Every structure is written in C-alpha cells, then in structure tokens.
Coordinates of C-alpha atoms in Angstrom, one line a residue:
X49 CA 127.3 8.0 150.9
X50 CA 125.5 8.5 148.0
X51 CA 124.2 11.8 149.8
X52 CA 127.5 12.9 150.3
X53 CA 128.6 13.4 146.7
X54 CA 127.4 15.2 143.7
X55 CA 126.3 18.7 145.5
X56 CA 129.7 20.0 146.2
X57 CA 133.0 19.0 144.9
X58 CA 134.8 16.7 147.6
X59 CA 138.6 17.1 148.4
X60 CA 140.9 14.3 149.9
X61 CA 143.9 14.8 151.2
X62 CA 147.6 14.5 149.6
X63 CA 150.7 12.3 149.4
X64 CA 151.6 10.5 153.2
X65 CA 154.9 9.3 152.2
X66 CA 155.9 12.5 151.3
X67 CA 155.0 14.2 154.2
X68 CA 156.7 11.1 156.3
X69 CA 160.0 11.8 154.3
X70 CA 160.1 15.2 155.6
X71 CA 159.7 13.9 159.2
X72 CA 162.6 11.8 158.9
X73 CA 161.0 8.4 157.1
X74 CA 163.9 6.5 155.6
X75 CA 163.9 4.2 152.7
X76 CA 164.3 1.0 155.0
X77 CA 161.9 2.2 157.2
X78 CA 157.9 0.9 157.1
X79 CA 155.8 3.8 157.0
X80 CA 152.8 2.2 158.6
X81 CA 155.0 1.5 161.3
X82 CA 154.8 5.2 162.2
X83 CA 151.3 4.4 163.4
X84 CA 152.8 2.4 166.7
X85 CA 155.8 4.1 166.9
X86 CA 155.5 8.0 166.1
X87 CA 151.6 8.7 166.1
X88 CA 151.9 12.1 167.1
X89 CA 153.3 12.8 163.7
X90 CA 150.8 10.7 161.7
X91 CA 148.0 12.9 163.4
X92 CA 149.9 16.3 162.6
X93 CA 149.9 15.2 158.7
X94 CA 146.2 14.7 159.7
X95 CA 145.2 17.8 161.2
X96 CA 147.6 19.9 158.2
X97 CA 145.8 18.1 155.5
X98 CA 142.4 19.1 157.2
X99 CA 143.4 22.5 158.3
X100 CA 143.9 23.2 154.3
X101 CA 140.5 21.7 153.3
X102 CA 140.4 18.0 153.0
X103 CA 137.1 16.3 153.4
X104 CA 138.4 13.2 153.6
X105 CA 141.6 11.9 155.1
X106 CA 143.7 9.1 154.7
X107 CA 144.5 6.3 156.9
X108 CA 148.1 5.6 156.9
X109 CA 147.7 1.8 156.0
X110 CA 148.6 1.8 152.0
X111 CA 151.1 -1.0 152.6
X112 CA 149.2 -2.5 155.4
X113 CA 148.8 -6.2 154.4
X114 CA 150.6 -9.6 156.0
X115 CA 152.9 -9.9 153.0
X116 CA 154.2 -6.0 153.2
X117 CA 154.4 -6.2 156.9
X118 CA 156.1 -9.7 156.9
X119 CA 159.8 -7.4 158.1
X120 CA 157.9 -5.6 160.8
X121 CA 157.2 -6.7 164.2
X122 CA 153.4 -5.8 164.6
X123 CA 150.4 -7.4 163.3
X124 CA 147.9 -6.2 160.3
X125 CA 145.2 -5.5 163.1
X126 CA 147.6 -3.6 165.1
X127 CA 148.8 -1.1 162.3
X128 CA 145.6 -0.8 160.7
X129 CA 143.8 -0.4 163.9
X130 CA 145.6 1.9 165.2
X131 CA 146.0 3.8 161.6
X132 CA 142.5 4.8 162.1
X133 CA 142.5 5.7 165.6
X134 CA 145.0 8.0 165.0
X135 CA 142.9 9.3 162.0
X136 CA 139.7 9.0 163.7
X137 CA 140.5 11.2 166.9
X138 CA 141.6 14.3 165.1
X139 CA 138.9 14.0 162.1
X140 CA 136.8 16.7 163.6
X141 CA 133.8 15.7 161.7
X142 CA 135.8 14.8 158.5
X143 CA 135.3 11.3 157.0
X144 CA 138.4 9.0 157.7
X145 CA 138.9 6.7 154.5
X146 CA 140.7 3.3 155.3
X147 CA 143.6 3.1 152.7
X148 CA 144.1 -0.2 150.9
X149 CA 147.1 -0.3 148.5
X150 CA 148.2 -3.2 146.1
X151 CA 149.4 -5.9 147.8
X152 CA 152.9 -6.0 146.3
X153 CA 152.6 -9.3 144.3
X154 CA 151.3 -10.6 141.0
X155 CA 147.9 -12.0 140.7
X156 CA 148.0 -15.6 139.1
X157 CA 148.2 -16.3 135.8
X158 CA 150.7 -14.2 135.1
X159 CA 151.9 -14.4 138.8
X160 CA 152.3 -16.9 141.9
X161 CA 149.0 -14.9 144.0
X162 CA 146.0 -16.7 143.7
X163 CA 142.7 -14.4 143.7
X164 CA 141.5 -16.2 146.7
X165 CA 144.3 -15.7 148.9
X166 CA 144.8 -12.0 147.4
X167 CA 140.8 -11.5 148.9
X168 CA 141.8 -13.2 152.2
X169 CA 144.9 -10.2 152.7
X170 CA 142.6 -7.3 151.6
X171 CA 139.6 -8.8 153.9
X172 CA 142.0 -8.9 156.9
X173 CA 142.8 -5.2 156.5
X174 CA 139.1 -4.1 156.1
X175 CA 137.9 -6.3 159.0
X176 CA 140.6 -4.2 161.0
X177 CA 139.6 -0.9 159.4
X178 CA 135.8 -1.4 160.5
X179 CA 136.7 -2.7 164.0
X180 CA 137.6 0.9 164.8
X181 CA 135.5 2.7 162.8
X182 CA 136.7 3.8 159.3
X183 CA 133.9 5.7 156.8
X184 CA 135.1 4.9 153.8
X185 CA 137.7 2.4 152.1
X186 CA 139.8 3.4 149.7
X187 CA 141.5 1.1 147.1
X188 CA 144.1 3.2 145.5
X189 CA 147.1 3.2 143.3
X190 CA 146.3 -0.4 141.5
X191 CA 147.4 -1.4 138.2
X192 CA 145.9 -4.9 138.2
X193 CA 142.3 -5.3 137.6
X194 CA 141.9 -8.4 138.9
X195 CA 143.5 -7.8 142.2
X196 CA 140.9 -4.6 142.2
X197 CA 138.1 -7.1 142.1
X198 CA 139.4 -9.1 144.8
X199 CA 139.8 -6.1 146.8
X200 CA 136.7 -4.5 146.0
X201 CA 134.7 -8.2 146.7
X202 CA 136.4 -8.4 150.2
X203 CA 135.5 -4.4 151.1
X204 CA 131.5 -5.5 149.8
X205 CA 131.4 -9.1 151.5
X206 CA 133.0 -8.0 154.8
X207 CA 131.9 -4.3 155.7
X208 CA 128.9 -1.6 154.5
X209 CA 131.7 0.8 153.5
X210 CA 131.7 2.9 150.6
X211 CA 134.1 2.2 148.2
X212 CA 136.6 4.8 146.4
X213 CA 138.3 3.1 143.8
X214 CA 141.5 4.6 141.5
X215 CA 144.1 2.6 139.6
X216 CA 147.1 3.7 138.2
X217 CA 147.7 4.4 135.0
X218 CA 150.8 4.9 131.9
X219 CA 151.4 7.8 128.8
X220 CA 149.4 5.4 126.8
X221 CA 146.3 4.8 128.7
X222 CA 146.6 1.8 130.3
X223 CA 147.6 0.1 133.3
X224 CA 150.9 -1.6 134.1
X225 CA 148.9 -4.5 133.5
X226 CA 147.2 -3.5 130.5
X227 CA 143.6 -2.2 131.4
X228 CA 142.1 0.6 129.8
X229 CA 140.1 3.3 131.5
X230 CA 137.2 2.2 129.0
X231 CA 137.1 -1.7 130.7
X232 CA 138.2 -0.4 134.0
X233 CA 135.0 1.8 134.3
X234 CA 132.6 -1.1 133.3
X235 CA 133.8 -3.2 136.0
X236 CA 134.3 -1.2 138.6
X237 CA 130.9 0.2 138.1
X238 CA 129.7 -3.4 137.5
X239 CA 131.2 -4.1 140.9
X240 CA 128.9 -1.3 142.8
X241 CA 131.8 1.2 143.5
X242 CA 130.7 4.4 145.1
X243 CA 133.4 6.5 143.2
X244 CA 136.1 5.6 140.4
X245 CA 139.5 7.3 139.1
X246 CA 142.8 7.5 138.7
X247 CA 145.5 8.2 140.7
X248 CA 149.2 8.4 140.8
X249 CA 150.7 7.2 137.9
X250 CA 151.4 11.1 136.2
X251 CA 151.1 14.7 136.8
X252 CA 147.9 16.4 135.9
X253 CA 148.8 17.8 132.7
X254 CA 149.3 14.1 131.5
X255 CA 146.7 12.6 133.1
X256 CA 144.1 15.0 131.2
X257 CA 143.6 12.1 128.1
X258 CA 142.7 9.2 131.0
X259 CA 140.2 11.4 132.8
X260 CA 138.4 12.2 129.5
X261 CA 138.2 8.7 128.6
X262 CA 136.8 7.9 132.2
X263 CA 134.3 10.6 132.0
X264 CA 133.1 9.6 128.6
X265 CA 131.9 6.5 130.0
X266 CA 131.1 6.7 134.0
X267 CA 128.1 6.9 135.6
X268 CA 129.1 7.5 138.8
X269 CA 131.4 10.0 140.7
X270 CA 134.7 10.5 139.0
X271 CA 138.1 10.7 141.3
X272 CA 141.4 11.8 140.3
X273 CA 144.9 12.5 142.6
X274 CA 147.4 13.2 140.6
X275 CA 150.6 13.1 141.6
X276 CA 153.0 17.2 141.6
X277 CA 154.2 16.7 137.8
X278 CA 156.4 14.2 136.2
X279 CA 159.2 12.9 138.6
X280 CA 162.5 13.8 138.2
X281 CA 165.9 13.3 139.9
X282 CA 168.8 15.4 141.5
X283 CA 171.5 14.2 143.7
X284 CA 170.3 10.7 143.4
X285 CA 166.7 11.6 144.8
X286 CA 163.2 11.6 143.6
X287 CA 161.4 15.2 143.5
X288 CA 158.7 16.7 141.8
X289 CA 158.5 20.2 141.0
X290 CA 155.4 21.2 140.0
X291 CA 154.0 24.4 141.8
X292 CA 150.3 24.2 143.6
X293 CA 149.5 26.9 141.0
X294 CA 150.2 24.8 138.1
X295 CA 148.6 22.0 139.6
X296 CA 145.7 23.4 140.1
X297 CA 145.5 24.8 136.2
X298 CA 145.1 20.7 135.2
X299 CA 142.5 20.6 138.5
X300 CA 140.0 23.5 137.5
X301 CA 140.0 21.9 133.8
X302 CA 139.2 18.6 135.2
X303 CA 136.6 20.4 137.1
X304 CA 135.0 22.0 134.1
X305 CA 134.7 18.2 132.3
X306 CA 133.2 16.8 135.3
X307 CA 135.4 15.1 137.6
X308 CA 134.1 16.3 141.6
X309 CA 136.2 14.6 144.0
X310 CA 140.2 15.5 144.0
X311 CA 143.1 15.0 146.2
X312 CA 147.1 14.4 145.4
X313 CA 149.5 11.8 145.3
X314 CA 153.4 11.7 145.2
X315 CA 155.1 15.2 145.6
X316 CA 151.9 16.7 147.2
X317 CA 151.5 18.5 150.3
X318 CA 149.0 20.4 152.2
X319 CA 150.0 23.4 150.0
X320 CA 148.3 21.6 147.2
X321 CA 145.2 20.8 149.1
X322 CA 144.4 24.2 150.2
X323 CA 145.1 25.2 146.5
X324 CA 142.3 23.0 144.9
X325 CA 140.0 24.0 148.2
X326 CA 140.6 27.2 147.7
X327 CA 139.9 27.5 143.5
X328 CA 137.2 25.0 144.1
X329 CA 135.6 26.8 146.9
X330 CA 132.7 28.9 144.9
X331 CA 132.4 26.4 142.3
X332 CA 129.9 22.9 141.9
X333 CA 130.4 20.4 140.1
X334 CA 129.4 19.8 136.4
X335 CA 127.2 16.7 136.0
X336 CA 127.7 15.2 133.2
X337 CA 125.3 12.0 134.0
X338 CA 121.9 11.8 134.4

C-alpha cells in the first residue's frame, strides 16, 4: 500500500448512515442489514460516492460484530460477506476498505469486555472481510485505545491488509476515553498502521487543533473525515448544516499542513466528496516527514 499513498492526495468516501436515512433507514432498523435485504441501494451509495471522486469506498459493516448483530437474524460472515460483495462488484478499480466500527461495549477495567474477547469479535469480522476480498480495513470512529489495539492486533494476526486507523475525538483533545492525539499517534504507529487520524467526533473547523497536534508528531500518512459541522436539532431530528463549500475551506487548510487522505462522516454526502475531489484535484500533498 505503501505505494499507494504520499504522491497524490487520497479521497474516501462519506457518511453511509446518512445516505441510508434518505432511502428510508429507520432508527430501529440495522443498517448492515441493508446488505441482505436491499443491496441494490447499498451499491448505488457505492457507485454515487465513486462517481464524485472517492478512491476508496466503504463497506457497509461499521456495526458488523456478534454483539451489534445479536437482534438480527443473519450471521457476522453473512453481512460482512456480503458487505463487500456488494462493494466489490461496483468498485471499478477503486480499493474497497472493510469497515470495522467499535464494538459497542466497554473494554475492561473500566468495563465488563475483556481485550481477548474484544480481539476474538474484531478477528471474526476481518476473517469475513478477507474471505471475499476486501483491500484495506478500516478501524474507524474509536474512542478507546485499547479496544484500537485489539482491533488493530486481530486485522495484523489474521489478514495482510493495510490498516487505516481514526478515533474519535472531543473540544478538548481527547477521546471519550481520555487519549490524546499525542499518545494515540505513538501507538498506533508503534502498532504498524498504514495511515492514522481522526474522524467523526466534530466539524472541520473544530477539528483543526487535533489534526495539528497529530501532524506535529506522525510519521506516517495522516487521515481525517470530518463530520458537515456541529450537529444540531429541529423537529426532534439530528441535522448538520454545513455547506460542501464551507467544508472544504477547513479541507484545503488541512491540506496545506499536511494531512493527504480525506473523506466525511455524519451529515456528508456525495456532494462533499466531489467538493474535496474537485479542490484537491490540481494539488499534492505537502510532506511534512522525511
């Protein structure tokens, strides 16, 4: 992979759950179901995401692990395999990355989840992901850094898949959980990450004092997806309103400092992409590593 980054920016794709919301996803719906039961519209998100400039797509597995799945009636194998079937046969050359979210349970001590049985969920997803043919693995959107480790460990131990790694992160710096970029960076590069980041957690604007902390101190390709501004609510719903325009004002100055690979998180649509493709386009990235 290595081969893959540091000549061009790289772009990943945006937000799947809110795309599924406007096809009709409900709150007590499971989103990874949509794999079994509506793939037709997980491969249009697929082919709109890549039609407005994404390298890199998305599996639609985030919450793809035995505990998250424990309502639904198919197995891990089943909606991760077929998450990247879907993903696979309308890449058109792109790089399918196999999503791994948190796994929706506290890591011991401070929780009941012990490391071990956290790395056995994670492997079972990645075994899946590799059985059909997944390029990359993305651990996103985690706020513990020892649940990162076990995740990371089991993509390492169990498949020769590049690793993306992004946690999430608060207004002051750290994670849910406590970590600082500064610590996260050490370990995650100590770890043999291919790329590291943040995503989630804020809009751009506010994520500007993280990515300059992360840059001060990686060595390695730097990620971010932010999600479209702060969220705010009307009507008793969640909506962002940040325009692709003032999105990408945050992107081009994180571009400038040195991150290279960008997508979007919650709020973010194929509008968003093709705006960072687009400002990107005639641009390379700065290194700012030897």
């Amino acid at each position: 992979m290595s081969d893959y980054l540091g000549d061009k920016f790289i772009i990943l794709d945006g937000a799947m759950g809110t795309m599924l919301q406007k096809q009709g996803l409900k709150p007590k719906d499971v989103p990874e179901a949509f794999n079994i039961e509506r793939p037709e519209i997980i491969a249009k998100i697929h082919k709109e995401y890549i039609e407005a400039g994404a390298d890199i797509i998305t599996t639609n597995t985030f919450g793809a692990n035995e505990l998250k799945l424990s309502s639904c009636p198919y197995t891990v194998e089943l909606v991760v395999q077929a998450g990247v079937k879907i993903a696979k046969k309308v890449a058109d050359g792109k790089k399918v990355a196999l999503d791994i979210g948190p796994i929706g349970e506290i890591l011991e001590p401070v929780g009941q989840l012990s490391f071990e049985r956290a790395y056995e969920i994670f492997k079972r997803q990645v075994k899946a992901g590799v059985s059909q043919g997944a390029d990359i693995a993305l651990i996103e959107t985690m706020s513990d850094l020892y649940e990162m480790k076990a995740a990371i460990l089991a993509v390492k131990e169990n498949s020769n898949l590049p690793v993306f790694a992004t946690m999430t992160f608060q207004k002051d710096k750290r994670t849910l959980m406590g970590t600082d970029p500064k610590t996260m960076v050490f370990v995650l590069e100590g770890l043999g990450v291919d790329a590291l980041g943040v995503n989630c957690s804020l809009g751009p604007k506010e994520l500007q004092p993280v990515v300059d902390e992360i840059l001060k101190y990686s060595s390695i390709p730097v990620m971010v997806q932010p999600n479209a501004g702060l969220p705010k609510q009307q009507k008793g719903k969640i909506f962002y309103d940040l325009t692709p325009d003032e999105f990408c004002v945050e992107i081009l100055e994180m571009a400038k400092k040195g991150v290279s690979i960008f997508g979007g998180c919650c709020g973010t649509d194929p509008e968003y992409i093709r705006a960072i493709a687009d400002r990107l386009q005639s641009l390379k990235p700065v290194m700012t590593k030897p």
